PDB file of C-alpha atoms in Angstrom:
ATOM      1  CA  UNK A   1      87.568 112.452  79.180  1.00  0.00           C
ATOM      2  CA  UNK A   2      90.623 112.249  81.204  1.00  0.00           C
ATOM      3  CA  UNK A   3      92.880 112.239  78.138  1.00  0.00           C
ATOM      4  CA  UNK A   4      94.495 108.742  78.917  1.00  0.00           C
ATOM      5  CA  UNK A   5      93.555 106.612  76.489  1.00  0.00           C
ATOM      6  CA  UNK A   6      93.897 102.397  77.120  1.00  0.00           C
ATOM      7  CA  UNK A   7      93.514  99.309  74.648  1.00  0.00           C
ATOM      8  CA  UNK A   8      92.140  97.263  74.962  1.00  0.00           C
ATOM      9  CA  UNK A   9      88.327  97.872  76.609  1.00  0.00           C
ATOM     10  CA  UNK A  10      87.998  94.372  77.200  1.00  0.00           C
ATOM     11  CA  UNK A  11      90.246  91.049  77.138  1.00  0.00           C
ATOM     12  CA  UNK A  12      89.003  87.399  77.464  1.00  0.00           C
ATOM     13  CA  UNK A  13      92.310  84.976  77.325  1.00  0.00           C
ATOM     14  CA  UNK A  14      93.088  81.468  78.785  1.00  0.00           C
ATOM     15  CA  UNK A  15      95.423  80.292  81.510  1.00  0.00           C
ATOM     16  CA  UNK A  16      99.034  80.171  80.617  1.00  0.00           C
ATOM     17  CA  UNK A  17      98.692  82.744  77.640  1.00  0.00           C
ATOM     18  CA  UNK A  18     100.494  86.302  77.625  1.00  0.00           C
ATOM     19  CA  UNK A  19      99.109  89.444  76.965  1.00  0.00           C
ATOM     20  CA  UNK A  20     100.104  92.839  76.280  1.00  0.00           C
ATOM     21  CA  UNK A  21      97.536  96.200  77.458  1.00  0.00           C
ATOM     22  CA  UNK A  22      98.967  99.508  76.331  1.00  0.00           C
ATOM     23  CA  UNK A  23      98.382 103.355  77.233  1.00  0.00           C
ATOM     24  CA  UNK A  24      98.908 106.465  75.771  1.00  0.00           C
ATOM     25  CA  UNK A  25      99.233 109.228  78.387  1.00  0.00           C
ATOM     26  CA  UNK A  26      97.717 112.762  78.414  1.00  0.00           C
ATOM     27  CA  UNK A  27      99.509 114.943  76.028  1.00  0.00           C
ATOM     28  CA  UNK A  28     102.737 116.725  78.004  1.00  0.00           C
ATOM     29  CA  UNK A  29     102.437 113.833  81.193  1.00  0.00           C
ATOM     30  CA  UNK A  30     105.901 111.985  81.645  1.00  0.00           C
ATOM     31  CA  UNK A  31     105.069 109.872  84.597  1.00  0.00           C
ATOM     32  CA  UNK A  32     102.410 106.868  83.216  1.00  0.00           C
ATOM     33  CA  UNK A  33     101.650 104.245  86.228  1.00  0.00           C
ATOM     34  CA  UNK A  34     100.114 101.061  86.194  1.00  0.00           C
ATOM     35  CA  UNK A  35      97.519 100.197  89.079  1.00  0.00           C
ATOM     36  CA  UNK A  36      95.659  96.604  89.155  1.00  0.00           C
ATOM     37  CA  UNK A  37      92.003  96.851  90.649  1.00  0.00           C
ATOM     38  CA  UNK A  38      90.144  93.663  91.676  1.00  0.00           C
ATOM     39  CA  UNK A  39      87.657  93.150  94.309  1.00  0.00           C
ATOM     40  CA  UNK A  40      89.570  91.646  96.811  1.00  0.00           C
ATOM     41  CA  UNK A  41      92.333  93.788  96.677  1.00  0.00           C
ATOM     42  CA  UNK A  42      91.412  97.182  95.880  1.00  0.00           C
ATOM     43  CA  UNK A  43      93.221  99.251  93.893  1.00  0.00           C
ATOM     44  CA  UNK A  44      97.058  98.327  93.793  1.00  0.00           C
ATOM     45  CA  UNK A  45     100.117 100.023  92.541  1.00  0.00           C
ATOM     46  CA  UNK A  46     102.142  97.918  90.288  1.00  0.00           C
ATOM     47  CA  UNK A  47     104.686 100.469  88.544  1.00  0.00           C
ATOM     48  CA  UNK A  48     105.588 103.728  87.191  1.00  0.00           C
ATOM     49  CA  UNK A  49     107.835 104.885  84.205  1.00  0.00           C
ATOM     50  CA  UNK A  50     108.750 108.760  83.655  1.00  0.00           C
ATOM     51  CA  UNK A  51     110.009 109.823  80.321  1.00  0.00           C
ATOM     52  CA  UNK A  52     111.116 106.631  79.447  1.00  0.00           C
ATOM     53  CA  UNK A  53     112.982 105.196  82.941  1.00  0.00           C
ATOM     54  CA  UNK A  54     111.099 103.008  85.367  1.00  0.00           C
ATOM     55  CA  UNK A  55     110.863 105.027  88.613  1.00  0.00           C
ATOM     56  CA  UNK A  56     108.565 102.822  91.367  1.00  0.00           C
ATOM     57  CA  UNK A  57     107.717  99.389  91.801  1.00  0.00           C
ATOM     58  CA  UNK A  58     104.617  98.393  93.562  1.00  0.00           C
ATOM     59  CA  UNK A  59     103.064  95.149  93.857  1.00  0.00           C
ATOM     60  CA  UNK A  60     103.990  93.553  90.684  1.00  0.00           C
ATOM     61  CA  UNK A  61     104.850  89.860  90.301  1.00  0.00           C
ATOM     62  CA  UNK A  62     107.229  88.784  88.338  1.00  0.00           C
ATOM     63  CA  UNK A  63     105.407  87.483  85.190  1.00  0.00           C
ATOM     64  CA  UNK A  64     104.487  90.886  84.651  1.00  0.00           C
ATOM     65  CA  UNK A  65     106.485  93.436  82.634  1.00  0.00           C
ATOM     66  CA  UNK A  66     106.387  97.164  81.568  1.00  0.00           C
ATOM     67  CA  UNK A  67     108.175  99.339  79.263  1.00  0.00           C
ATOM     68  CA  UNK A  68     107.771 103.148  78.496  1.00  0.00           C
ATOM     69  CA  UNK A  69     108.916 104.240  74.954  1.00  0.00           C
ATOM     70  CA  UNK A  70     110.222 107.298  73.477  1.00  0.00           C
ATOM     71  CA  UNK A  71     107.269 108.661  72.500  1.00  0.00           C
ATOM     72  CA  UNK A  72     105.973 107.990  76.208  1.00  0.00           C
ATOM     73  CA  UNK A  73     103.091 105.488  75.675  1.00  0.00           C
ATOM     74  CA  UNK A  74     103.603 102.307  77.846  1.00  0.00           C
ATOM     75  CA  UNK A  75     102.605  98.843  77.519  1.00  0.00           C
ATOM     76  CA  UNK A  76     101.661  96.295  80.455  1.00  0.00           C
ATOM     77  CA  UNK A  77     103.335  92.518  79.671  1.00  0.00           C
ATOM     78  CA  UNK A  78     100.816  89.994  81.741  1.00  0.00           C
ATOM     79  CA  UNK A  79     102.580  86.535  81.103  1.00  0.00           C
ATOM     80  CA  UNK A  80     101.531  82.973  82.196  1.00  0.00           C
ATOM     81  CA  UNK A  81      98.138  84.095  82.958  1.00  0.00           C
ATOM     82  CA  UNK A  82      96.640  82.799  86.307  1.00  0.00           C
ATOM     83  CA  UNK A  83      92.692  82.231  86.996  1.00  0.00           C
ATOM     84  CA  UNK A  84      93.372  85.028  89.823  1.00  0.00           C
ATOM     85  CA  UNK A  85      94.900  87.652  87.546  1.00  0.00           C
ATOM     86  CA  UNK A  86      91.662  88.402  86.393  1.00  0.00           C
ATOM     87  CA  UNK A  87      91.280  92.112  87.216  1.00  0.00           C
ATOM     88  CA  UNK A  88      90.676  95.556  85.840  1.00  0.00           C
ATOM     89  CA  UNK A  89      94.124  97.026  84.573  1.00  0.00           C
ATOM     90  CA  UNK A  90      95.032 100.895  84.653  1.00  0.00           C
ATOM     91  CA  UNK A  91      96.543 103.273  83.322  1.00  0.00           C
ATOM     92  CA  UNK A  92      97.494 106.955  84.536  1.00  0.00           C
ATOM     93  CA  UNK A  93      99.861 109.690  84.165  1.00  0.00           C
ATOM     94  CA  UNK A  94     100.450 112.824  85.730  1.00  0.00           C
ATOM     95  CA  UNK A  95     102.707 115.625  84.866  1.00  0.00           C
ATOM     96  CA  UNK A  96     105.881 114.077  87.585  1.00  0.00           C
ATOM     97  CA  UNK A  97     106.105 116.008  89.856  1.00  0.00           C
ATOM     98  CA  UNK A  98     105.274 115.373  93.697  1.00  0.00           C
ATOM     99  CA  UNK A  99     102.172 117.831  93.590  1.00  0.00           C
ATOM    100  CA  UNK A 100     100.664 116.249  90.141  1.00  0.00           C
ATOM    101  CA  UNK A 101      97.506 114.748  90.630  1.00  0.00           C
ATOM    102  CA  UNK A 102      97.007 111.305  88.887  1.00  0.00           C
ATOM    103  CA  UNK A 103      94.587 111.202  85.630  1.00  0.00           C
ATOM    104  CA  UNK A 104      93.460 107.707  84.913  1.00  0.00           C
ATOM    105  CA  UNK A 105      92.417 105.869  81.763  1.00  0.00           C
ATOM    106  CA  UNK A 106      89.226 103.621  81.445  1.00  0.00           C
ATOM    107  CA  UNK A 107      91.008 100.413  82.016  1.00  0.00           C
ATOM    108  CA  UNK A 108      91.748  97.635  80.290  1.00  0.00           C
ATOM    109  CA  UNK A 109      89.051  94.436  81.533  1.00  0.00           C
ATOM    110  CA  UNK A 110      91.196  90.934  81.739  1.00  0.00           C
ATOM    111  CA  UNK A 111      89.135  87.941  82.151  1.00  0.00           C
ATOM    112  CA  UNK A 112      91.365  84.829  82.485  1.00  0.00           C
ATOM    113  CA  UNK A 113      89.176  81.423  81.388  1.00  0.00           C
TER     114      UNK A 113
ATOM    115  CA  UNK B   1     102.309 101.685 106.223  1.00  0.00           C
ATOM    116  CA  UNK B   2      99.905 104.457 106.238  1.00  0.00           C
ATOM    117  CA  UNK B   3      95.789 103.134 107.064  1.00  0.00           C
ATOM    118  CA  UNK B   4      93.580 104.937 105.234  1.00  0.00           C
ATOM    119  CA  UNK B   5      89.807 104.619 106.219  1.00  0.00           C
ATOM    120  CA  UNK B   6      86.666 105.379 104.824  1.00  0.00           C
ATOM    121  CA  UNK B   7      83.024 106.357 105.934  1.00  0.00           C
ATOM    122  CA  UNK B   8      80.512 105.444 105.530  1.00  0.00           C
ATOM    123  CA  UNK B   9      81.225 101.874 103.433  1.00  0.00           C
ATOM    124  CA  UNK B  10      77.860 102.355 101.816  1.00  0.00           C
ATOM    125  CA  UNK B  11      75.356 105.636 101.231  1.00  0.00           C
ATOM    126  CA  UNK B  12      72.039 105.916  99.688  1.00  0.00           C
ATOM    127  CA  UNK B  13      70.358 109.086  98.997  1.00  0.00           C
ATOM    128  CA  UNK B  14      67.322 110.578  97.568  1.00  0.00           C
ATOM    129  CA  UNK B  15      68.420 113.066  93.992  1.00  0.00           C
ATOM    130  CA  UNK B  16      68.739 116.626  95.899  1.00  0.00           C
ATOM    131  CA  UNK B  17      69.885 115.776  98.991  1.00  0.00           C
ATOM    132  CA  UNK B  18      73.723 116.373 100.310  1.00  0.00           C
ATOM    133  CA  UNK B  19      75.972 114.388 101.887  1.00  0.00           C
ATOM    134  CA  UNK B  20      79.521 114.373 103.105  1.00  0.00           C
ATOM    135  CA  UNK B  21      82.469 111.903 102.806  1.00  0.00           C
ATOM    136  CA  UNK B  22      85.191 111.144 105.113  1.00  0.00           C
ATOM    137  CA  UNK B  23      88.405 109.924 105.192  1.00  0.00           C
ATOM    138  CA  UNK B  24      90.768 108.937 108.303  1.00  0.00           C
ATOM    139  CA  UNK B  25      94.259 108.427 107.767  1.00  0.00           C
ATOM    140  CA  UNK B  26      97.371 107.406 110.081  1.00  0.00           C
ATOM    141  CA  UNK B  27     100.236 109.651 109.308  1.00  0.00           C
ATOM    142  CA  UNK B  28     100.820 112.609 108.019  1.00  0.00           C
ATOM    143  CA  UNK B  29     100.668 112.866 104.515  1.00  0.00           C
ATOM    144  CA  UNK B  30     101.881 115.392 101.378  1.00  0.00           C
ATOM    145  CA  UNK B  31      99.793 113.918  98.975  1.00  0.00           C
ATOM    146  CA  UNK B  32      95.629 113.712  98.763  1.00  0.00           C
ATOM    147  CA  UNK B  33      93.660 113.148  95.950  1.00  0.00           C
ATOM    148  CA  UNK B  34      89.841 112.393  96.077  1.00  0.00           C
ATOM    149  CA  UNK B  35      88.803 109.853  93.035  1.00  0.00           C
ATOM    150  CA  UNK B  36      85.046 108.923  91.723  1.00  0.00           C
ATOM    151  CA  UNK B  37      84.618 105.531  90.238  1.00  0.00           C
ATOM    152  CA  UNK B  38      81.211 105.606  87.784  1.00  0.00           C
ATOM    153  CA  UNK B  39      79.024 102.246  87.785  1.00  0.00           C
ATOM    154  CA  UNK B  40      81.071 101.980  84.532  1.00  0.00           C
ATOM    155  CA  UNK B  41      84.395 101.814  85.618  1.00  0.00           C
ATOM    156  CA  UNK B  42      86.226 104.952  85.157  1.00  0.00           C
ATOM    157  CA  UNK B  43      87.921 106.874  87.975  1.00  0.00           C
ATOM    158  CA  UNK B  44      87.735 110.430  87.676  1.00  0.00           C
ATOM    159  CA  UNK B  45      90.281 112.663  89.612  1.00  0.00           C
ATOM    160  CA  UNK B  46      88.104 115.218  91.786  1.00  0.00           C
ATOM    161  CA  UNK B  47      90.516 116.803  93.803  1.00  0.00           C
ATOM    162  CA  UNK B  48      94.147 116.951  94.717  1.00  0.00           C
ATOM    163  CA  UNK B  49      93.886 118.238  98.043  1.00  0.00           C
ATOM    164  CA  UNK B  50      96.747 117.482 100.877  1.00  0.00           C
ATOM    165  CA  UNK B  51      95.619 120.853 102.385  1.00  0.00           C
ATOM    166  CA  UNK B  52      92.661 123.247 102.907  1.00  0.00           C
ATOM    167  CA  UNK B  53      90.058 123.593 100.956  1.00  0.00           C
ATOM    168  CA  UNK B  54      88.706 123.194  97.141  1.00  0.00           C
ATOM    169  CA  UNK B  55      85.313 123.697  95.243  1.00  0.00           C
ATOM    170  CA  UNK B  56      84.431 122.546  92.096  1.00  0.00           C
ATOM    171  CA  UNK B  57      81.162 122.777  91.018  1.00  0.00           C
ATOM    172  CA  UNK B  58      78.763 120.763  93.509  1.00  0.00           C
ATOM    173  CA  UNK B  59      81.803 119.513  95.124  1.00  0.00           C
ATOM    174  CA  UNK B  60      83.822 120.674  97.325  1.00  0.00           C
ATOM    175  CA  UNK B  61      86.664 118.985  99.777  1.00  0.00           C
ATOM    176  CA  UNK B  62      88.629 119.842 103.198  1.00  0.00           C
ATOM    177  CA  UNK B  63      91.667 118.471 104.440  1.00  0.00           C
ATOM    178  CA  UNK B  64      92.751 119.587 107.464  1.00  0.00           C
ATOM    179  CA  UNK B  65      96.307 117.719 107.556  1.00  0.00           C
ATOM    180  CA  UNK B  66      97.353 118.584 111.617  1.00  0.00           C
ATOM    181  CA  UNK B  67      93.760 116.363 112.444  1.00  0.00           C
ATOM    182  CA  UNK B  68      94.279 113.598 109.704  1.00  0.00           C
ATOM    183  CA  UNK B  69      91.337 113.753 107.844  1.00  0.00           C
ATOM    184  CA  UNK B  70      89.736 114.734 104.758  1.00  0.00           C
ATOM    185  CA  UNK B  71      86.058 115.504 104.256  1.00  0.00           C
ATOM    186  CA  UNK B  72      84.329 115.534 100.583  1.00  0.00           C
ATOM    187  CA  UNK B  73      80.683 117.286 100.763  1.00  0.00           C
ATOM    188  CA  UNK B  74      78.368 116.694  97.600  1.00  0.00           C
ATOM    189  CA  UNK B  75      75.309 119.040  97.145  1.00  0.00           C
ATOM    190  CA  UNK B  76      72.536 118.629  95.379  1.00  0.00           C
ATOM    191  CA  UNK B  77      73.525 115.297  94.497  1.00  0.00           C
ATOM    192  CA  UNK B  78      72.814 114.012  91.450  1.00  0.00           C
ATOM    193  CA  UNK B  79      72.030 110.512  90.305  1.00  0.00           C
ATOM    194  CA  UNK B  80      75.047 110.549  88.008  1.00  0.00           C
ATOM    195  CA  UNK B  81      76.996 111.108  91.372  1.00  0.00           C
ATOM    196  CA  UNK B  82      76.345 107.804  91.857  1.00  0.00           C
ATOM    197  CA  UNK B  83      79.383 105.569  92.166  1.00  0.00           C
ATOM    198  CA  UNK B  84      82.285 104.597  94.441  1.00  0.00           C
ATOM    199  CA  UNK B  85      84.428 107.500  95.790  1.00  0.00           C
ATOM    200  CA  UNK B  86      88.042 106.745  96.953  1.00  0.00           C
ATOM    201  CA  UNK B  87      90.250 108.891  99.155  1.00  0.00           C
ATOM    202  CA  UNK B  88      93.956 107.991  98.389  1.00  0.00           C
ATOM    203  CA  UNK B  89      96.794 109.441 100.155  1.00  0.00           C
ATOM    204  CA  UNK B  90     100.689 109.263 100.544  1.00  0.00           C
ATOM    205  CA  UNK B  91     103.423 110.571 102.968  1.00  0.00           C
ATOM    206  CA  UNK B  92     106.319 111.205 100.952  1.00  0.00           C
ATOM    207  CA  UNK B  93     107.052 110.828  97.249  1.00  0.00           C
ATOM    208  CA  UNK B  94     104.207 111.571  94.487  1.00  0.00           C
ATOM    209  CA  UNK B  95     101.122 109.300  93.125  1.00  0.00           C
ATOM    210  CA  UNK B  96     103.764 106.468  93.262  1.00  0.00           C
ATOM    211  CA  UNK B  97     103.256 106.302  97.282  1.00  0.00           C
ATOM    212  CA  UNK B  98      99.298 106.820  97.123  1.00  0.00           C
ATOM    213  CA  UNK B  99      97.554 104.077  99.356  1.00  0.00           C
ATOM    214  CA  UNK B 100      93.728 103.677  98.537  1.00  0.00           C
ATOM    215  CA  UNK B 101      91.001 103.420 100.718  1.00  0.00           C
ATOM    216  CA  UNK B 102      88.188 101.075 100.081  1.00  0.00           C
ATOM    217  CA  UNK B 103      86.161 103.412  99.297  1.00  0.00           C
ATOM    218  CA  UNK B 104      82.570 104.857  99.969  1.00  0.00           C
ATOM    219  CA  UNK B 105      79.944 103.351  97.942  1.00  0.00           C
ATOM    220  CA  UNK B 106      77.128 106.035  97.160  1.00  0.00           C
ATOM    221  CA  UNK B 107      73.394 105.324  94.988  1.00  0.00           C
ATOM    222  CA  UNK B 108      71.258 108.520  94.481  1.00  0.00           C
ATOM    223  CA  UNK B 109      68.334 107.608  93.636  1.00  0.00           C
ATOM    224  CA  UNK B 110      65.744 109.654  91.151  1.00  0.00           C
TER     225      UNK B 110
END
């Protein structure tokens, strides 16, 4: 158990709808990141927040939104859902600094119908 | 940006046997972390290793930074080893600047 924790497991939704995935971080992490898998693309980057600020963007469109609150868990806004944005949808943290190494969460599976 | 590559794409081994893991990558880089992705989706950090060397168990992994490449040896493998195993590296920054590689694609099998 990496000690990130995501909700949902699994999420079936239709084209046009919004979601929202969330994360809790490992107890003490700051950073929490947000990395989109699917099979075409790999693993991608879409953004980080530490303690609360966002820090990195990656490849995140612009339908989709983040936050990190005070008590550090972060959501993931998905909005106007696409056939294509089907995906699995991490979560990680790490402690900040340049030499943390990244814990991830099970993911959150989006189906888009 | 940075290329990171992987080898082999695809393994298959018999429960017992050992095997290495490479990764290639095109710049020199301050950040390497070695991930394991289980048949059911989770990915598991194994090592954060931008130099030298680390054990952990069965596993172990060498980076030796001045020749770009990183090597991840399993022993005794396991069918629970079973799974994809990603390399991902960066040149500057933290896990914010890690670039994935596609990832090595092992089945032990009993």
């Amino acid at each position: 158990d990496s000690g990130v924790t995501q909700t949902p497991k699994h999420l079936i939704t239709a084209t046009g709808q919004r979601v929202t995935l969330r994360c809790s971080p490992r107890s003490g992490d700051l950073s929490v990141y947000w990395y989109q898998q699917s099979l075409d693309q790999g693993l991608q980057f879409l953004i980080q927040y530490y303690n609360g600020e966002e820090r990195a963007k990656g490849n995140i469109l612009e339908r989709f939104s983040a936050q990190q609150f005070p008590d550090l868990h972060s959501e993931l806004n998905l909005s106007s859902l696409e056939l294509g944005d089907s995906a699995l949808y991490f979560c990680a943290s790490s402690g900040g600094q340049e030499n943390s190494p990244l814990h991830f969460g099970n993911g959150t599976r989006l189906t888009v119908t | 940006g940075i290329q990171v590559e992987q080898s082999p794409p695809d393994l298959i081994l018999q429960e017992g046997a050992n095997s290495t893991l490479r990764c290639n990558f095109s710049d020199s880089v301050n950040n390497l972390q070695w991930f394991h992705q289980n048949p059911w989706g989770q990915l598991i950090n194994l090592f954060y290793i931008p130099s030298g060397t680390k054990q952990n168990g069965r596993l172990s992994a060498t980076t030796v930074a001045t020749e770009r490449y990183s090597l991840l040896y399993i022993s005794s493998s396991q069918t629970t080893d079973s799974g994809v195993y990603f390399c991902a590296v960066a040149t500057q920054g933290g896990s914010e600047k890690l670039v994935f590689g596609k990832g090595t694609k092992l089945t032990v099998n009993p």
